[in-house]
Coordinates of C-alpha atoms in Angstrom, one line a residue:
C977 CA 13.6 -137.0 -4.1
S978 CA 11.7 -136.6 -0.3
L979 CA 12.7 -135.8 2.9
Q980 CA 11.1 -136.7 5.6
V981 CA 11.8 -135.2 9.7
D982 CA 8.5 -135.9 11.1
H983 CA 8.1 -136.2 15.0
N984 CA 11.7 -135.1 15.6
S985 CA 11.6 -132.1 17.6
I986 CA 13.8 -129.9 15.4
Q987 CA 13.6 -126.1 16.1
L988 CA 14.8 -124.8 13.2
L989 CA 16.0 -125.4 9.7
P990 CA 18.9 -124.3 8.2
E991 CA 19.1 -121.5 5.3
E992 CA 21.1 -124.5 3.3
L993 CA 18.1 -126.0 2.3
G994 CA 17.4 -124.2 -0.7
M995 CA 20.0 -126.1 -1.9
L996 CA 18.5 -128.9 -2.1
N997 CA 16.5 -128.8 -6.2
N998 CA 15.8 -131.9 -6.3
L999 CA 13.2 -132.4 -3.7
D1000 CA 9.4 -133.3 -4.3
T1001 CA 8.6 -133.9 -0.7
L1002 CA 9.1 -132.9 2.3
T1003 CA 7.4 -133.2 5.2
C1004 CA 8.1 -132.2 8.5
S1005 CA 5.6 -132.1 10.6
N1006 CA 5.4 -132.9 14.6
N1007 CA 8.3 -130.7 15.1
Q1008 CA 8.8 -127.2 17.3
L1009 CA 9.1 -125.0 14.3
E1010 CA 9.0 -121.4 14.1
D1011 CA 8.9 -120.1 11.3
L1012 CA 10.5 -121.6 8.2
P1013 CA 13.6 -120.2 5.8
P1014 CA 13.4 -118.3 3.1
S1015 CA 15.2 -120.5 1.1
L1016 CA 12.5 -122.7 0.8
G1017 CA 11.3 -121.2 -2.2
H1018 CA 14.0 -121.5 -4.0
I1019 CA 13.7 -125.5 -4.3
R1020 CA 11.4 -125.6 -7.6
S1021 CA 11.6 -128.8 -7.6
L1022 CA 8.7 -129.4 -4.8
T1023 CA 5.3 -130.3 -5.4
L1024 CA 4.7 -131.2 -1.6
L1025 CA 5.2 -129.9 1.8
N1026 CA 4.1 -130.7 5.6
F1027 CA 4.3 -128.4 8.4
S1028 CA 1.2 -129.7 10.5
S1029 CA 1.6 -130.0 13.8
N1030 CA 4.7 -127.0 15.1
R1031 CA 4.5 -123.8 16.4
L1032 CA 4.7 -121.8 13.2
T1033 CA 3.3 -118.3 13.5
S1034 CA 4.1 -117.2 9.9
I1035 CA 5.1 -118.6 6.3
P1036 CA 7.7 -116.6 4.4
E1037 CA 6.3 -115.4 1.0
S1038 CA 8.8 -117.4 -1.0
V1039 CA 6.5 -120.1 -0.9
G1040 CA 4.5 -118.5 -3.6
E1041 CA 7.2 -119.8 -5.7
L1042 CA 6.6 -122.8 -5.8
Q1043 CA 5.0 -122.9 -8.3
G1044 CA 4.8 -127.0 -9.1
L1045 CA 3.2 -127.1 -5.2
I1046 CA 0.4 -128.9 -5.0
S1047 CA -0.3 -129.8 -1.4
L1048 CA 1.0 -127.0 1.3
E1049 CA -0.5 -129.1 5.1
L1050 CA -0.4 -126.3 7.7
S1051 CA -3.1 -127.5 10.7
H1052 CA -2.5 -127.1 13.7
N1053 CA 0.4 -123.8 13.9
K1054 CA 0.0 -120.5 15.6
L1055 CA -0.7 -119.8 12.3
E1056 CA -2.9 -116.1 11.9
A1057 CA -2.2 -115.2 8.4
L1058 CA -1.2 -116.8 4.6
P1059 CA 1.5 -114.6 2.8
D1060 CA -0.5 -112.9 -0.6
S1061 CA 2.3 -114.7 -2.4
L1062 CA -0.2 -117.8 -2.3
Q1063 CA -2.9 -116.8 -4.8
G1064 CA -0.3 -117.7 -7.4
L1065 CA 0.1 -121.2 -6.9
S1066 CA -2.2 -122.3 -9.5
H1067 CA -1.1 -126.1 -8.7
L1068 CA -2.2 -126.0 -5.0
T1069 CA -4.9 -128.4 -4.3
R1070 CA -4.4 -129.6 -1.3
L1071 CA -4.2 -126.4 1.7

C-alpha cells in the first residue's frame, strides 16, 4: 500500500499516520514540512520514505526503528544532522 502526497503544500503530518500498519511507501516530497511525527517509526512495513524538498530541520529517532526501510530520501531540506538511530537500518541502500 502506498501514499503519495507530493506537491501539496502540506505543513503537518498527523500523529495518526503511525496507525497505517500496511503502508510500505510514503512519498511526501515538495511540501512545506518542518518536522515529522514520531509515530512514523510505528509503521514497520515501510520500505521507502521520500521527504525530499521540504523544510525539515530534523528527523525523529523513531525512524531508526523501521528495520525494513530500503530507501530514505531527504535531499533539499534544512537538515544539519541525522539521528544516530539510522545506523541500525541494515537494509537501507539509499540515503
